Amino acid sequence: MVIIGIVLAVTVFPSEEKRVRKRFRLLSEWVSKSPGENSFTMLQKMKNIGTLFLEPCELKAPHESLSGSYPRREISAYAGSARSHFSQLDLKLYDLKVDFPEKEVAQVTLTARLIGKATSGEHVDEIHELECHMKKMDGKWFFSQVKVVEVLKK
Amino acid sequence: MAIHRRIRQFFFPSFTPAFLIRVCLVSLFAYLFFSYLCIPFTIQGTSMEPTYPNGGVDFCWRLRYLLSEPRRHDVVAVRFAGSQVMLLKRVVASEGEQVEFRDGKLFVDGLEVVESYVRFPCNWNLPSRRVEKDCVYVVGDNRSMPIENHYFGQTSKIRVMGGPLW
């Protein structure tokens, strides 16, 4: 009974770290694209991606053109546009290290690997280390800042 | 007969408790050694050719810089993402030094550096820049591509995981 109780408590009331990790799982699931994905799924995923981000979310990347503060709508549109260039896409997120520097604030360091096949037939395999800041609002965690770590600076 | 028995015992050992303990200890040691001290990796990419060809296998020796700092001409493994993805590059300058490329030649603090390991033609030009504190400047040996297509620059010493075994 005690064991069942513990299992139920962990399942029904997951820890904050598990909730944060779940947001990354959703991001990975929604960014990924299987061959022959239909328009309905594509639109649904596009819409869902935006719901993971805070309004607005800051993006910091070594390429200046990508850096900036974006509203959800733009993030969804950008994700949709980027996904449309691929016939197959797989976003893998691993080595997640979750810290809580303040209450309702999470800082996550992770490795993101994007493997895909462009519609032009080109094979894509990109790896980056990301630093994400998340904020908890209304019981849910949202990305407030996503930074691509610049390992080598010319 | 004794030799035969020993050879047979070596290849077909009896599953005694002592043998199982030995297997466990060897496995544990191998796991710790190859996970944290001597990490195997495969080279993907041509950035360090011809010194380290694409597809080669090597080990990252983590204790290489335990008591010393990376120095010019050292080949180092730089942590790129997570604990599994590393960049293999060569240190060309240390903190406080000025790095510059003129017509494919490397200059550090205004003096030309002879680099015998650079075998392919290079025509890079990069204005002078100072290497920041606690950083090293790393470049690949293969500089035959345009400068925009080669991933190089300064990185924090904390990211230097060690050096290749060979």
mmCIF file of C-alpha atoms in Angstrom, chain B residues 40-163:
data_model
loop_
_atom_site.group_PDB
_atom_site.id
_atom_site.type_symbol
_atom_site.label_atom_id
_atom_site.label_comp_id
_atom_site.label_asym_id
_atom_site.label_seq_id
_atom_site.Cartn_x
_atom_site.Cartn_y
_atom_site.Cartn_z
ATOM 1 C CA PRO B 40 37.180 7.185 -26.750
ATOM 2 C CA PHE B 41 35.983 9.295 -29.683
ATOM 3 C CA THR B 42 35.689 9.141 -33.445
ATOM 4 C CA ILE B 43 36.768 12.071 -35.575
ATOM 5 C CA GLN B 44 33.996 13.447 -37.748
ATOM 6 C CA GLY B 45 35.066 16.183 -40.118
ATOM 7 C CA THR B 46 38.149 17.348 -41.955
ATOM 8 C CA SER B 47 39.104 20.317 -39.782
ATOM 9 C CA MET B 48 42.278 18.675 -38.426
ATOM 10 C CA GLU B 49 43.444 16.973 -41.615
ATOM 11 C CA PRO B 50 45.996 15.712 -42.432
ATOM 12 C CA THR B 51 47.112 15.308 -38.791
ATOM 13 C CA TYR B 52 43.826 13.686 -37.723
ATOM 14 C CA PRO B 53 41.901 12.287 -40.701
ATOM 15 C CA ASN B 54 38.135 12.086 -40.854
ATOM 16 C CA GLY B 55 36.867 8.796 -39.437
ATOM 17 C CA GLY B 56 39.876 8.224 -37.192
ATOM 18 C CA VAL B 57 39.587 6.893 -33.666
ATOM 19 C CA ASP B 58 41.387 8.315 -30.657
ATOM 20 C CA PHE B 59 41.085 8.778 -26.897
ATOM 21 C CA CYS B 60 40.777 12.020 -24.949
ATOM 22 C CA TRP B 61 43.197 11.905 -22.012
ATOM 23 C CA ARG B 62 41.486 13.994 -19.333
ATOM 24 C CA LEU B 63 44.540 14.327 -17.071
ATOM 25 C CA ARG B 64 46.671 15.949 -19.751
ATOM 26 C CA TYR B 65 46.214 19.441 -18.281
ATOM 27 C CA LEU B 66 45.815 18.521 -14.658
ATOM 28 C CA LEU B 67 49.146 20.090 -13.697
ATOM 29 C CA SER B 68 49.867 22.261 -16.711
ATOM 30 C CA GLU B 69 48.165 24.687 -19.060
ATOM 31 C CA PRO B 70 47.517 24.157 -22.774
ATOM 32 C CA ARG B 71 50.415 25.597 -24.749
ATOM 33 C CA ARG B 72 50.871 26.734 -28.322
ATOM 34 C CA HIS B 73 50.909 23.855 -30.863
ATOM 35 C CA ASP B 74 49.133 21.478 -28.434
ATOM 36 C CA VAL B 75 46.172 19.592 -29.861
ATOM 37 C CA VAL B 76 43.263 19.799 -27.457
ATOM 38 C CA ALA B 77 39.749 18.427 -27.140
ATOM 39 C CA VAL B 78 37.296 21.253 -26.513
ATOM 40 C CA ARG B 79 33.920 20.430 -24.976
ATOM 41 C CA PHE B 80 31.351 21.523 -27.537
ATOM 42 C CA ALA B 81 28.033 20.304 -26.205
ATOM 43 C CA GLY B 82 27.136 18.073 -23.294
ATOM 44 C CA SER B 83 29.775 15.573 -22.310
ATOM 45 C CA GLN B 84 29.927 13.653 -25.559
ATOM 46 C CA VAL B 85 30.562 16.166 -28.331
ATOM 47 C CA MET B 86 34.079 17.564 -28.539
ATOM 48 C CA LEU B 87 36.044 19.630 -31.024
ATOM 49 C CA LEU B 88 39.593 18.618 -31.829
ATOM 50 C CA LYS B 89 41.667 21.765 -32.415
ATOM 51 C CA ARG B 90 45.192 23.098 -32.100
ATOM 52 C CA VAL B 91 46.123 25.845 -29.651
ATOM 53 C CA VAL B 92 47.814 28.723 -31.473
ATOM 54 C CA ALA B 93 47.776 31.424 -28.799
ATOM 55 C CA SER B 94 47.246 31.862 -25.067
ATOM 56 C CA GLU B 95 45.598 34.560 -22.983
ATOM 57 C CA GLY B 96 46.825 38.099 -23.563
ATOM 58 C CA GLU B 97 48.443 37.292 -26.922
ATOM 59 C CA GLN B 98 47.498 38.998 -30.173
ATOM 60 C CA VAL B 99 46.458 36.615 -32.960
ATOM 61 C CA GLU B 100 46.327 37.504 -36.612
ATOM 62 C CA PHE B 101 46.299 35.799 -40.024
ATOM 63 C CA ARG B 102 48.016 37.475 -42.989
ATOM 64 C CA ASP B 103 47.839 35.746 -46.377
ATOM 65 C CA GLY B 104 47.392 32.411 -44.634
ATOM 66 C CA LYS B 105 50.278 32.881 -42.221
ATOM 67 C CA LEU B 106 49.744 32.936 -38.486
ATOM 68 C CA PHE B 107 51.130 35.845 -36.491
ATOM 69 C CA VAL B 108 51.177 35.940 -32.709
ATOM 70 C CA ASP B 109 52.156 39.234 -31.088
ATOM 71 C CA GLY B 110 53.297 40.426 -34.505
ATOM 72 C CA LEU B 111 55.715 37.528 -35.070
ATOM 73 C CA GLU B 112 55.168 34.865 -37.691
ATOM 74 C CA VAL B 113 54.623 31.379 -36.288
ATOM 75 C CA VAL B 114 56.018 28.464 -38.279
ATOM 76 C CA GLU B 115 53.407 25.710 -38.413
ATOM 77 C CA SER B 116 54.786 22.510 -39.909
ATOM 78 C CA TYR B 117 51.466 20.722 -39.341
ATOM 79 C CA VAL B 118 49.603 22.986 -41.821
ATOM 80 C CA ARG B 119 50.054 21.140 -45.116
ATOM 81 C CA PHE B 120 47.273 22.533 -47.281
ATOM 82 C CA PRO B 121 47.395 25.971 -48.936
ATOM 83 C CA CYS B 122 45.761 28.756 -46.949
ATOM 84 C CA ASN B 123 44.974 32.364 -47.843
ATOM 85 C CA TRP B 124 43.224 33.539 -44.680
ATOM 86 C CA ASN B 125 43.252 37.107 -43.499
ATOM 87 C CA LEU B 126 42.036 37.917 -40.018
ATOM 88 C CA PRO B 127 42.570 41.247 -38.270
ATOM 89 C CA SER B 128 44.542 41.174 -35.042
ATOM 90 C CA ARG B 129 42.648 40.361 -31.835
ATOM 91 C CA ARG B 130 43.693 39.791 -28.243
ATOM 92 C CA VAL B 131 42.930 36.485 -26.538
ATOM 93 C CA GLU B 132 40.834 37.145 -23.438
ATOM 94 C CA LYS B 133 41.716 36.130 -19.900
ATOM 95 C CA ASP B 134 41.393 32.384 -19.128
ATOM 96 C CA CYS B 135 40.993 31.604 -22.816
ATOM 97 C CA VAL B 136 43.038 29.946 -25.535
ATOM 98 C CA TYR B 137 42.809 30.499 -29.269
ATOM 99 C CA VAL B 138 42.289 27.281 -31.229
ATOM 100 C CA VAL B 139 42.342 26.556 -34.956
ATOM 101 C CA GLY B 140 42.216 23.396 -37.047
ATOM 102 C CA ASP B 141 45.201 22.249 -39.113
ATOM 103 C CA ASN B 142 43.198 22.138 -42.332
ATOM 104 C CA ARG B 143 42.852 25.735 -43.469
ATOM 105 C CA SER B 144 42.260 25.034 -47.142
ATOM 106 C CA MET B 145 38.636 26.172 -46.954
ATOM 107 C CA PRO B 146 37.444 29.806 -46.865
ATOM 108 C CA ILE B 147 37.877 31.346 -43.411
ATOM 109 C CA GLU B 148 34.065 31.668 -42.992
ATOM 110 C CA ASN B 149 33.662 27.893 -43.336
ATOM 111 C CA HIS B 150 36.210 26.947 -40.682
ATOM 112 C CA TYR B 151 35.044 26.856 -37.077
ATOM 113 C CA PHE B 152 37.781 28.342 -34.923
ATOM 114 C CA GLY B 153 38.379 31.025 -32.323
ATOM 115 C CA GLN B 154 38.953 31.581 -28.661
ATOM 116 C CA THR B 155 37.454 29.366 -26.039
ATOM 117 C CA SER B 156 37.463 29.230 -22.284
ATOM 118 C CA LYS B 157 40.148 27.003 -20.727
ATOM 119 C CA ILE B 158 37.386 25.372 -18.692
ATOM 120 C CA ARG B 159 36.105 23.836 -21.918
ATOM 121 C CA VAL B 160 39.451 22.174 -22.664
ATOM 122 C CA MET B 161 38.784 18.584 -21.655
ATOM 123 C CA GLY B 162 42.230 17.201 -22.369
ATOM 124 C CA GLY B 163 44.307 16.070 -25.272
#
